[in-house]
XYZ file of C-alpha atoms in Angstrom:
611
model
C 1.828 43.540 32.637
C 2.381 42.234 35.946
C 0.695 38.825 35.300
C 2.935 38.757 31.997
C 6.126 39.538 34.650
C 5.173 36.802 36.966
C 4.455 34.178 34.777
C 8.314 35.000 33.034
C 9.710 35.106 36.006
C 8.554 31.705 37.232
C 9.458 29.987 34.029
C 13.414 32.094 34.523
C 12.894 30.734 38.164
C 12.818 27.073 36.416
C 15.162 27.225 33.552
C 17.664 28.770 36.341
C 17.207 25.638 38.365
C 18.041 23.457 34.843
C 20.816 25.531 34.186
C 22.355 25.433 37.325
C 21.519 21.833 38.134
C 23.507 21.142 34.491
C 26.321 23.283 35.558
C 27.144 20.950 38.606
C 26.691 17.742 37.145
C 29.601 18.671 34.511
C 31.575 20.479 36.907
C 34.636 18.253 37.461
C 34.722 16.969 41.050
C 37.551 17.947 43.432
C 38.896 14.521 44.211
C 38.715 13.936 39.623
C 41.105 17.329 39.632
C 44.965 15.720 39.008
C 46.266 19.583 39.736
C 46.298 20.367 43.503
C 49.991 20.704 44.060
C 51.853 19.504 47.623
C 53.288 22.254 49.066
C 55.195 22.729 52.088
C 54.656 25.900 54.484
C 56.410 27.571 57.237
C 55.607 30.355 59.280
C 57.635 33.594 58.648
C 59.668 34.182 61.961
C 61.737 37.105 59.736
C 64.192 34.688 58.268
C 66.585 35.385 55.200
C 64.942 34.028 51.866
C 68.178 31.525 51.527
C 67.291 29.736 54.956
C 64.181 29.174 53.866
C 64.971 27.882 51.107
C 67.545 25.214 53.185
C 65.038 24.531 55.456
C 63.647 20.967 55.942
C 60.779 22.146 58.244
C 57.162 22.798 57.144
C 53.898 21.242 56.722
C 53.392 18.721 54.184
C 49.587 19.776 52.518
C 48.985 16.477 50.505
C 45.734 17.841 49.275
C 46.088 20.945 48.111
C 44.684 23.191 51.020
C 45.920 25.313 53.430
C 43.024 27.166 55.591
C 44.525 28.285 59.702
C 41.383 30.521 59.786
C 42.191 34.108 60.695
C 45.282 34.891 61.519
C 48.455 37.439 62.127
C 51.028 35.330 60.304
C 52.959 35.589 57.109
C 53.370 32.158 55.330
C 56.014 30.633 53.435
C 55.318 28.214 51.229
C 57.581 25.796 48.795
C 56.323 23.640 45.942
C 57.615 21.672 42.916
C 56.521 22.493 39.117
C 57.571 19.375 36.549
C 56.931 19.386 32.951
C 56.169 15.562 32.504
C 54.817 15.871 28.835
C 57.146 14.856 25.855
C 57.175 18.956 24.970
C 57.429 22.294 26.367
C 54.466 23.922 27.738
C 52.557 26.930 29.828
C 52.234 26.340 33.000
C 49.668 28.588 35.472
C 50.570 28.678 39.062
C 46.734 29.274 41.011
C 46.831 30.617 44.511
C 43.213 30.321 44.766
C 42.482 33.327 46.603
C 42.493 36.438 45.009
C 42.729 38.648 48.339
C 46.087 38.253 49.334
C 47.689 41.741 50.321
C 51.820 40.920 49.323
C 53.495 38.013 47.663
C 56.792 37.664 46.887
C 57.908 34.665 44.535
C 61.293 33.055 44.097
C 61.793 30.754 41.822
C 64.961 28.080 42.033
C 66.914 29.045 44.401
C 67.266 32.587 43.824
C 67.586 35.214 46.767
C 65.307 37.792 44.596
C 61.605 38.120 44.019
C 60.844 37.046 40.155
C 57.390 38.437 40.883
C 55.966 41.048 43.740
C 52.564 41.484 43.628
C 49.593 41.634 45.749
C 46.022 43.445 46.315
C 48.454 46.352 47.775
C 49.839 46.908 44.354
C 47.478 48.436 41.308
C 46.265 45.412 39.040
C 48.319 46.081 36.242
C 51.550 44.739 38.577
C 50.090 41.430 38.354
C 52.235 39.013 36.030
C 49.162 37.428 34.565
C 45.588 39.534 34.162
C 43.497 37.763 36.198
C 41.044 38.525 39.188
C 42.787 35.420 41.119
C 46.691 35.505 41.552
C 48.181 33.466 38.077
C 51.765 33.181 37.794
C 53.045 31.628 34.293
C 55.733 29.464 34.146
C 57.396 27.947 30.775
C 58.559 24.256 31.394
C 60.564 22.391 28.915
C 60.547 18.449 28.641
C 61.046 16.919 32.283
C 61.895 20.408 33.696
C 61.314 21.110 37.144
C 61.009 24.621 39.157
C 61.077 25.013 42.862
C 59.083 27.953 43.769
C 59.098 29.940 46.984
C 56.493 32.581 47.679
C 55.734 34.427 50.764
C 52.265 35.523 51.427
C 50.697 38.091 53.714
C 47.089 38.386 54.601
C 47.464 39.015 57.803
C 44.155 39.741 60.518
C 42.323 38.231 57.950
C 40.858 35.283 56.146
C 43.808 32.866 55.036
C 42.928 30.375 52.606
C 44.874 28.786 49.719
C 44.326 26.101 47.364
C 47.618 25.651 45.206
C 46.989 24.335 41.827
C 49.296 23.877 38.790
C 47.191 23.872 34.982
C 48.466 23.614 31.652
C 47.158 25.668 29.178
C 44.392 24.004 27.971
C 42.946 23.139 31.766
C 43.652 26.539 32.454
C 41.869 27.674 29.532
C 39.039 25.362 30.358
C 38.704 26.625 34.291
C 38.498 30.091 33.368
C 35.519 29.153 30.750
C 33.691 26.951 33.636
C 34.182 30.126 36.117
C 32.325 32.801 33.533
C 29.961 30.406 33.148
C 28.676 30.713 36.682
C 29.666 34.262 37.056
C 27.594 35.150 34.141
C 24.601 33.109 35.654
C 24.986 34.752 38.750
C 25.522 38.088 37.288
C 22.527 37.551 34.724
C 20.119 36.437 37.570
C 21.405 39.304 39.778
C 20.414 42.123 37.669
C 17.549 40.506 36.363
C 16.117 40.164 40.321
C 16.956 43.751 40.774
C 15.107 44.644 37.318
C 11.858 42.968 38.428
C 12.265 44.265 42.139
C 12.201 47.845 41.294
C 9.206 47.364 38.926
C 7.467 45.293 41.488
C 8.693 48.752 43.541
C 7.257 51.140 41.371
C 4.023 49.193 41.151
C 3.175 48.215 44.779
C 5.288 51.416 46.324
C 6.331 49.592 49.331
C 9.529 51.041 50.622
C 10.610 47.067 51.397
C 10.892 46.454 47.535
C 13.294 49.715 46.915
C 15.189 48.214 50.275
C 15.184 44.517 48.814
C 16.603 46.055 45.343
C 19.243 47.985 46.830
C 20.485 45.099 49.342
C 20.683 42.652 46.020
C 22.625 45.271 44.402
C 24.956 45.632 47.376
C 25.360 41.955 47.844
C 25.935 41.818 44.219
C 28.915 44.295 44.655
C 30.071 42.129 47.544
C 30.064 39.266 45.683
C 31.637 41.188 42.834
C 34.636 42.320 45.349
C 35.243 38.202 46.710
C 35.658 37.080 43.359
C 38.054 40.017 42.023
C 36.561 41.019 39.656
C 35.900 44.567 40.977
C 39.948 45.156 41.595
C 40.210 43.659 38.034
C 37.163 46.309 36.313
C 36.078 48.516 38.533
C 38.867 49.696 40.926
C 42.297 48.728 39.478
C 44.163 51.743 40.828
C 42.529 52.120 44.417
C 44.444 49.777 45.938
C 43.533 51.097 49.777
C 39.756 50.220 48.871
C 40.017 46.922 47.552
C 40.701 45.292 51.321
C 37.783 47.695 52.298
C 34.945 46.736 49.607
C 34.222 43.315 50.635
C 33.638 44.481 54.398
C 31.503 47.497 53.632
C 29.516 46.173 50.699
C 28.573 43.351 53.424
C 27.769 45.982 56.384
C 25.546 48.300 53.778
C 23.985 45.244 52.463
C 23.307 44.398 56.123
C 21.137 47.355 56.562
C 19.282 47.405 53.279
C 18.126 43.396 54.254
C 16.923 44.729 58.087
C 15.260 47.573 56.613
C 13.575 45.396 54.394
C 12.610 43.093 56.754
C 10.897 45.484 59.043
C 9.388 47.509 56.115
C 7.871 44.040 55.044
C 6.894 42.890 57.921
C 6.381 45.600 60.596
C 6.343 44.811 64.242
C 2.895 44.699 65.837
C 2.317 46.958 68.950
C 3.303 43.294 70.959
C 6.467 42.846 69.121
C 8.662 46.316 70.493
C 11.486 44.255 71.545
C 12.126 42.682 67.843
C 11.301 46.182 66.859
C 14.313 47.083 68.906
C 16.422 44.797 68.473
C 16.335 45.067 64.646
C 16.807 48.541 64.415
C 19.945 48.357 66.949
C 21.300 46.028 64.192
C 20.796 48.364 61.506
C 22.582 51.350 64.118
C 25.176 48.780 64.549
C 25.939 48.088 61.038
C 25.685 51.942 59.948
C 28.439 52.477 62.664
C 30.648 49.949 61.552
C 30.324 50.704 58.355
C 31.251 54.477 58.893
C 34.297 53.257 60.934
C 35.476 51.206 57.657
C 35.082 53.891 55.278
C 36.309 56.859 57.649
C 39.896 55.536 59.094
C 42.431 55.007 56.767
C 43.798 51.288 56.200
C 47.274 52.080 56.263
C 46.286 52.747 60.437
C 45.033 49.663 61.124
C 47.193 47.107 62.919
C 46.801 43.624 62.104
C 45.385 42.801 65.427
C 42.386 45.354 64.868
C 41.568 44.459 61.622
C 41.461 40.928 62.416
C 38.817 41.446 65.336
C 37.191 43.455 63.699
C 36.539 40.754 61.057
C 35.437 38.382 63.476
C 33.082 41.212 64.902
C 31.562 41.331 61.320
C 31.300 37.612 60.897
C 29.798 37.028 63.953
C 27.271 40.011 63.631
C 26.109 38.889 60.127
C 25.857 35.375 61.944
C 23.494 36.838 64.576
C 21.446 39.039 63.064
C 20.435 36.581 60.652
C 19.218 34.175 63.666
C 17.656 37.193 65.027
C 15.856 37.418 61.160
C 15.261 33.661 61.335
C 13.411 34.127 64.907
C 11.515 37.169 63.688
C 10.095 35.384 60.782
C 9.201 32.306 62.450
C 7.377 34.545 64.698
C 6.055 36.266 62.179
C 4.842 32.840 60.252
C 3.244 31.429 63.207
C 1.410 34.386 63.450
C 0.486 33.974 59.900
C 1.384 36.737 58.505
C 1.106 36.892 54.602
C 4.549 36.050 52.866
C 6.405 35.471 55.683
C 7.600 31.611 54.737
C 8.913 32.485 51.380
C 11.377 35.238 53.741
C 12.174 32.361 56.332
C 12.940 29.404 53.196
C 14.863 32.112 51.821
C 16.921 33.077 54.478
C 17.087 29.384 55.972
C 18.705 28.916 52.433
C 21.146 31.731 52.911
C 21.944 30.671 56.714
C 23.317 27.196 55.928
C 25.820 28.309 53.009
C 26.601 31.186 55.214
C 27.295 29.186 58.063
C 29.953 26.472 56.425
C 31.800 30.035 54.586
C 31.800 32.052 58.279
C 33.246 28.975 60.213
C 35.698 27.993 57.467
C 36.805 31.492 57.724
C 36.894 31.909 60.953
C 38.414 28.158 61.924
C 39.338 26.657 59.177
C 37.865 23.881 59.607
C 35.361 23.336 57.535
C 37.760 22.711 54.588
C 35.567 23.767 52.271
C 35.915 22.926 48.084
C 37.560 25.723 45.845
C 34.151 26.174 44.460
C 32.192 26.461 47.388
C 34.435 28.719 48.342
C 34.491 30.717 45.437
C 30.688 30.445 44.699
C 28.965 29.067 47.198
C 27.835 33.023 49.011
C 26.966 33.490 44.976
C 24.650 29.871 45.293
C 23.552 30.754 48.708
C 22.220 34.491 47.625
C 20.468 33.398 44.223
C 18.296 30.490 46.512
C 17.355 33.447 48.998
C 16.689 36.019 45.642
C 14.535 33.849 43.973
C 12.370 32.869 47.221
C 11.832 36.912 48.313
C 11.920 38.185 44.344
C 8.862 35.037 44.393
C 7.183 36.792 47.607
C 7.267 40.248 45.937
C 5.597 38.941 42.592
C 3.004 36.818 44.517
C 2.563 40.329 46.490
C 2.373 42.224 43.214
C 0.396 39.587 42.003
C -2.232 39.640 45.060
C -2.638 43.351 45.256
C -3.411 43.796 41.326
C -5.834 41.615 42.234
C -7.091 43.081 45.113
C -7.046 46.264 43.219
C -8.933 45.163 40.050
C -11.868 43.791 43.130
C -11.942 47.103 44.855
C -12.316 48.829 41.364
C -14.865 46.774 40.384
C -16.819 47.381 43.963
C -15.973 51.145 43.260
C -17.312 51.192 39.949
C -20.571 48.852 40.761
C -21.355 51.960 44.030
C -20.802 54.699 41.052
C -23.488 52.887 38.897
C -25.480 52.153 42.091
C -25.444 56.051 42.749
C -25.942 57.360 39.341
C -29.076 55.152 39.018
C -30.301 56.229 41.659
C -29.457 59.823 40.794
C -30.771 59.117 37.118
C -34.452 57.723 38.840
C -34.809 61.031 41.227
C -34.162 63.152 38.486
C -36.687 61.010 36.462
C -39.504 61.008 38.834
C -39.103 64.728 39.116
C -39.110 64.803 35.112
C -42.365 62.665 35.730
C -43.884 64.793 38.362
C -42.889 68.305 36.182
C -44.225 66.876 33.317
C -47.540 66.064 35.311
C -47.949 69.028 36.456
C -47.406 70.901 33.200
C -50.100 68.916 31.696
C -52.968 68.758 34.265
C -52.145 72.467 35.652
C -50.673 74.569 33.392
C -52.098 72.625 30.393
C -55.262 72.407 32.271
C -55.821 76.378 32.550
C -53.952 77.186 29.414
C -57.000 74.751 27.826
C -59.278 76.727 30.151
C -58.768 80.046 29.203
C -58.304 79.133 25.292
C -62.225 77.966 25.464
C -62.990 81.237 27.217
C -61.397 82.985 24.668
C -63.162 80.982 22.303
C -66.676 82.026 23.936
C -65.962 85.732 23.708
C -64.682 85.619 20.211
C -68.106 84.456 19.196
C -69.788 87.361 20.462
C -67.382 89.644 19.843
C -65.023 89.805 16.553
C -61.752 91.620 17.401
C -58.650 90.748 15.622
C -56.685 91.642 18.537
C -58.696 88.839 21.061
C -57.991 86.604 18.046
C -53.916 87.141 18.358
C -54.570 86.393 22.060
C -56.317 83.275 21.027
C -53.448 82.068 19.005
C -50.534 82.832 21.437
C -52.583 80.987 24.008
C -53.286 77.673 21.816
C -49.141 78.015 20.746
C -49.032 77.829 24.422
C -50.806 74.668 24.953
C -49.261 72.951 22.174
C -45.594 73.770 24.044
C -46.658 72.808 27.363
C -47.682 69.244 25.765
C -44.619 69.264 24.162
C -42.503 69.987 27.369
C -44.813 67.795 29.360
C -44.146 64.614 26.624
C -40.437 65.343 26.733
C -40.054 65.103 30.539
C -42.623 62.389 30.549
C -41.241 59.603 27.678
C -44.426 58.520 26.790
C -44.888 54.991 27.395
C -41.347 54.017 27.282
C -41.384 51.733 29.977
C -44.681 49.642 27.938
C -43.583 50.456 24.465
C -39.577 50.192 24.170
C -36.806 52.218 22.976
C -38.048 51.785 18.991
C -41.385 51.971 19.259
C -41.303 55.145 21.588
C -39.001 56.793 19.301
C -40.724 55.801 16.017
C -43.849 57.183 17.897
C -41.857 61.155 18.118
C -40.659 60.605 14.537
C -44.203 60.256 13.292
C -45.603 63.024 15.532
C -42.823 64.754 13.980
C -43.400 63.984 10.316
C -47.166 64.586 10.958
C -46.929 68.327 12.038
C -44.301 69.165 8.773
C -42.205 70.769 9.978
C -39.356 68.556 9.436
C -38.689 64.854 7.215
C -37.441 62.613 9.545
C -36.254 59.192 8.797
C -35.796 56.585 11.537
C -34.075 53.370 10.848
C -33.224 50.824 13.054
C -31.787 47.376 13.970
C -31.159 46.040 17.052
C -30.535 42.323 18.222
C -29.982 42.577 21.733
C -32.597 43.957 25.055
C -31.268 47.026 25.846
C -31.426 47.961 29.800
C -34.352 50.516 31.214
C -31.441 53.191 32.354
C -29.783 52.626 28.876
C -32.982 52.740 26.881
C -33.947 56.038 28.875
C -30.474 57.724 28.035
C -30.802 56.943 24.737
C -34.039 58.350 24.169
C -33.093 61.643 25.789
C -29.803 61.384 23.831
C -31.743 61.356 20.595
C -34.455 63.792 21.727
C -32.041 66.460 22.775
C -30.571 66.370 19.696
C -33.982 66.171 17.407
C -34.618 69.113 19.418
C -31.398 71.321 18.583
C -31.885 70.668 14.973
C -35.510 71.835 14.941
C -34.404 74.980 16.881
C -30.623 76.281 15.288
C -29.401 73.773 12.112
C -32.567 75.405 9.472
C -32.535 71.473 8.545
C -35.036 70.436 6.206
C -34.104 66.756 7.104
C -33.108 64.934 9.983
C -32.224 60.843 9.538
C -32.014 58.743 12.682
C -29.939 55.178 12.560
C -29.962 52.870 15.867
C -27.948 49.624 15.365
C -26.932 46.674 17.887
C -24.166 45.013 16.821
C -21.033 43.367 18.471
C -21.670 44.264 21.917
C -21.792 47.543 21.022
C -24.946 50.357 20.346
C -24.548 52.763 17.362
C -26.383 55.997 17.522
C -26.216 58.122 14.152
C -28.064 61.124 13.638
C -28.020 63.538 10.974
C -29.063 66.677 9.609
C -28.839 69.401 6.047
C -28.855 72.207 8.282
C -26.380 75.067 8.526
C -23.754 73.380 10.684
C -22.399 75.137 13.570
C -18.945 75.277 15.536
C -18.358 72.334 17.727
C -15.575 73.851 20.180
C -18.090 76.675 20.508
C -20.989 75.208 20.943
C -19.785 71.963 23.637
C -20.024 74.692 26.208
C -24.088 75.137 25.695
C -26.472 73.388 27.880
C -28.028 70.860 25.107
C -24.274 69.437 24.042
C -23.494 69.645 27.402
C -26.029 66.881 28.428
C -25.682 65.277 25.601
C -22.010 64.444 26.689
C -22.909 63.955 30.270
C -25.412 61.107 29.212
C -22.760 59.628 26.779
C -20.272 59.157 29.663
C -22.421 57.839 31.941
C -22.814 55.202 29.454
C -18.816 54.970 29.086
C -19.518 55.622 25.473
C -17.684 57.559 22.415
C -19.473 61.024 21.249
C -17.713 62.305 17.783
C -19.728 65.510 16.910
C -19.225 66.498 12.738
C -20.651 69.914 11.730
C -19.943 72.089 8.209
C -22.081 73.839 6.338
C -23.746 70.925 4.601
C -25.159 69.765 7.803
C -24.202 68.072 11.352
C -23.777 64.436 11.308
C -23.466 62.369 15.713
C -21.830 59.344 15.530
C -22.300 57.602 19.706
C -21.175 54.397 20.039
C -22.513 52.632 23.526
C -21.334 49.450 25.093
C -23.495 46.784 25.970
C-alpha cells in the first residue's frame, strides 16, 4: 500500500509541476493587462467629501499600485471610469485587496456614499459577491464616472491595485483565479490526506504535527484570499481581521513542533533545543493574546506593531529553522535536505510578501501577491510530504528486513528445538528397544522354557501379554525412531509403515503418491509424524476398515490427504486431545492449512504445506 502511495504521489508531484508550469505560461502578464486604472490619492486629514472632491492634490499612480507598507492612515483615492466601446456595458471596479476594514464610495460628485462596505460589515453588504471588493458600474456609449472612495486599513498591510474589467475580462479573471485556487486547494488536502496515512503508518508525532500545520496554513491561506469571510465566516465580522494572524501563529507552532519531533536535538544541541521551543512559547502567547482581547480594543497603533512583531517573528524563526537544518544536514542526519530545500523554497517567497508588506517596496505583481504564499507553501509541501514518503518508504523496508531476520531466528530456534526433541525421540526409542525390548525378549524365552516343562494355561496368558508387550515396545521404539528416514526418504519410509501395516491385517491401507520437488529433512520429518499420528488415531478410535494416504507436490505447494470409513468423530471436541493437538502444532510450524472433515461415513485431512 505504501509503495502504491509513493509511487502516486510522485507521479501527482510531476503532473502538479505540468499543471502549474501551464498555468503561468497562459497567465496574461502584468505589463499585457490594458486595465490598471490611474488613480489619484490623498491622505485623509478629516476633510468634507466635497473638498476632496475639489481638490487638485494627490499622487498620480500611473501603474496601477499603491503599496505605503503599514500604516495608520485613511486614503482617499479618485479615478476615472469611460465606456469607450460603441455600446453600453458592465463595468467591475477591483480594489485588489480583499482586507480592507471600511470603504465608502462616491460616485460623480455626490456628497453621499453609493456604496459602504468593508470586512467590518457581514458579507452580504457587499454590492457584488465576491471574496475581493467588486463594485459594478453600468456605462453607456462614451460615458464617464468619477469615483471617490475612502479606504481604511489602518495598522495594517495597505496595498491596492485598482483595475477596471468589462464583463467578459472580468468573467475571464475570476475563471483564471479558481483555477489556481482549486490547484492549491486540491494539492492541499491531498498533502494532508497522505500525511496522516504516512501518520498512522510510521506513528511519528512529526507527521500528525506536519498535517495539522498544512491544514492551518491552508486556513491561512484560505483567510488572505477571502474566501473564508465569503464561506466560512460571513457574519463574524470581528474574526475575519483576526483569522489571518492566528491561523499564521498556530501554524507557527505546528511547523516547530514538527521540526523538533523530526529532528530532535542531540544532547550537544540544548541551545537549538531552547531556542525552538521559546518560539513555539512565543507563538502560543501571541496567539492567546489575538484570540482573548477583543478587536474593537485595539488602537491602530497596537495592532500595527503587533503586525510587524508577527512578520518579523515568522521571519526569524524560519532563519532559526534554516540554521537548525543546515546543522542538522551537515551532521547528516537522514531527511534533513528535503526540510532545508523546502523551507529555503518557502523563505524566498516569504521574504519578497513580508518586506512588501512591511515597506512597500517590493512592488510586488497582483498575483504574487495574491498567490505567491499559496506557490511558496505547495514547493515546501511537496519537498517534506516527499521526506515523509521516502521515510514511510525506508521504514517498510526496514521493517519487512527485521521481519525477515525475526522470522529466519524463529526457524533457527524451532530447528533446533525440533532436533533436541528428535535426538531424545532417538535416544527413547533406543532405549525401548535394547532395554525394555531386550528383557521383555528375555523373560518371553524364559517363559517359553518353563512352559515346556510345565503346561499351565495360566503361564500361557502370561506368555501372551508378555510377547503383546514386545511387539508394542517395537512399535513405540519404530515410531520415535523413523526408521531409516534420513537413508530412505519421505516415500519410501512411509510406503515401508504402509506395508508393515497391510502385512499384520489389521487395516487396508493405500498409499499413493507424487512428488516433483526434494522436500527438506525438517519438512520430510514433520510430515512423516504428521501422517503417523494420524495412521495411528484411526487404528485406535475411527473402527476404519480402510485408511487411503495421497502425498502430492505440486505448485510450490505439498498436499497431504488422508482418509478413513471409520465412525467419524467431533472435530471441536476432539482439537483439544493430545494427537490433534500435535498434529496442528506440526502444521503451523510448517505455516501450512489443516481442514479436519469427520461424519459418520468416515474422517477425511486435507494439509496443504508450502514449499
Amino acid at each position: 500500500m505504501i509503495q502504491f502511495l509513493v509511487q502516486s504521489t510522485r507521479i501527482g508531484i510531476g503532473f502538479l509541476g505540468v499543471i502549474v508550469f501551464l498555468i503561468f505560461s497562459f497567465l496574461p502578464q502584468k505589463e499585457k493587462i490594458p486595465t490598471s486604472l490611474p488613480f489619484t490619492v490623498l491622505v485623509d486629514k478629516g476633510q468634507a467629501v466635497e473638498d476632496v472632491w475639489n481638490s487638485p492634490e494627490g499622487n498620480r499612480i500611473t501603474n496601477g499600485t499603491f503599496n505605503p507598507g503599514i500604516q495608520l492612515n485613511r486614503w482617499w483615492i479618485k479615478a476615472k471610469l469611460k465606456n469607450e466601446s460603441d455600446a453600453g456595458e458592465e463595468f467591475f471596479f477591483l480594489l485588489n485587496n480583499p482586507h480592507i476594514n471600511y470603504i465608502e464610495v462616491y460616485v460623480d460628485g455626490n456628497k453621499q456614499p453609493t456604496y459602504v462596505t468593508g470586512d467590518r460589515f457581514p458579507f452580504d453588504s457587499r454590492p457584488y459577491p465576491s471574496r475581493d471588493f467588486v463594485f459594478p458600474f453600468s456605462l453607456k456609449s462614451g460615458e464617464t464616472k468619477e469615483i471617490l472612495m475612502l479606504l481604511d486599513k489602518r495598522g495594517e498591510t495597505f496595498h491596492i491595485d485598482p483595475e477596471v474589467l468589462n464583463e467578459n475580462e472580468f468573467t475571464d479573471r475570476r475563471g483564471t483565479e479558481r483555477l489556481i485556487m482549486g490547484i492549491v486547494t486540491g494539492w492541499m488536502i491531498l498533502t494532508v490526506v497522505f500525511t496522516m496515512f504516512f501518520w498512522s503508518e510510521l506513528r511519528h508525532r512529526s507527521a500528525f504535527y506536519y498535517a495539522l500545520y498544512i491544514l492551518l496554513v491552508f486556513l491561512w491561506i484560505f483567510s488572505h484570499w477571502g474566501m473564508g469571510f465569503q464561506y466560512l465566516w460571513p457574519e463574524s465580522v470581528t474574526w475575519v481581521g483576526k483569522s489571518r494572524p492566528v491561523f499564521n501563529l498556530a501554524s507557527n507552532v505546528a511547523f516547530l513542533l514538527t521540526l523538533i519531533n523530526f529532528f530532535p536535538p542531540s544532547p550537544t544541541q540544548k541551545r537549538w533545543n531552547s531556542w525552538i521551543r521559546s518560539l513555539i512559547w512565543v507563538n502560543g502567547l501571541l496567539l492567546l493574546a489575538f484570540l482573548i482581547i477583543p478587536e474593537s480594543e485595539i488602537k491602530p497603533e497596537t495592532i500595527a506593531f503587533f503586525l510587524k512583531g508577527v512578520l518579523i517573528l515568522s521571519v526569524v524563526q524560519i532563519l532559526i529553522a534554516l540554521s537548525y537544518l543546515i546543522v542538522q544536514y551537515l551532521a547528516k542526519t537522514p531527511f534533513a535536505g528535503y526540510y532545508l530545500v523546502g523551507i529555503s523554497f518557502l523563505f524566498c517567497f516569504s521574504l519578497l510578501l513580508y518586506v512588501d508588506q512591511v515597506s512597500g517596496a517590493v512592488q510586488l505583481s497582483h498575483y504574487l501577491l495574491n498567490f505567491g504564499s499559496a506557490f511558496g507553501t505547495m514547493g515546501e509541501t511537496t519537498l517534506i510530504a516527499f521526506a515523509f514518503m521516502r521515510q514511510a518508504s525506508l521504514e517498510k523496508k526496514e521493517k519487512e528486513k527485521l521481519a525477515v531476520k525475526i522470522l529466519t531466528r524463529e526457524k533457527e530456534i524451532a530447528d533446533q528445538v525440533i532436533s533436541v526433541q528428535e535426538e531424545e525421540r532417538n535416544r527413547l526409542g533406543r532405549d525401548l528397544h535394547d532395554s525394555i525390548g531386550g528383557m521383555l525378549g528375555t523373560l518371553h524365552m524364559r517363559l517359553q522354557g518353563i512352559s515346556q516343562k510345565i503346561q499351565d494355561p495360566e503361564l500361557q496368558s502370561i506368555q501372551n501379554l508378555v510377547l503383546q508387550g514386545i511387539h508394542e515396545t517395537r512399535a513405540l521404539s519404530h515410531n520415535l525412531t523413523p526408521p531409516h528416514l534420513d537413508e530412505l526418504g519421505l516415500v519410501k519410509a512411509l510406503a515401508n509403515q504402509v506395508e508393515m501395516l497391510n502385512q499384520e491385517g489389521a487395516i487396508k491401507v493405500k498409499f499413493y503418491h507424487r512428488l516433483e520437488s526434494s522436500l527438506s529433512k525438517s519438512t520430510e520429518l514433520m510430515v512423516y509424524r504428521i501422517v503417523m499420528e494420524l495412521i495411528t488415531n484411526s487404528l485406535k478410535h475411527s473402527e476404519a476398515s480402510e485408511i487411503g494416504i495421497q502425498l502430492v507436490s505440486d505448485s510450490g505447494k505439498l498436499e497431504l490427504m488422508v482418509e478413513d470409513d471409520g465412525k467419524g468423530f467431533s472435530v471441536d471436541q476432539k482439537m483439544g486431545g493430545l494427537g490433534l493437538k500435535n498434529i496442528s502444532n506440526r502444521v503451523n510450524y510448517l505455516k501450512g492449512n489443516l481442514t479436519i472433515d469427520s461424519n459418520s461415513k468416515g474422517t477425511t485431512t486435507l494439509i496443504i504445506i508450502p514449499t
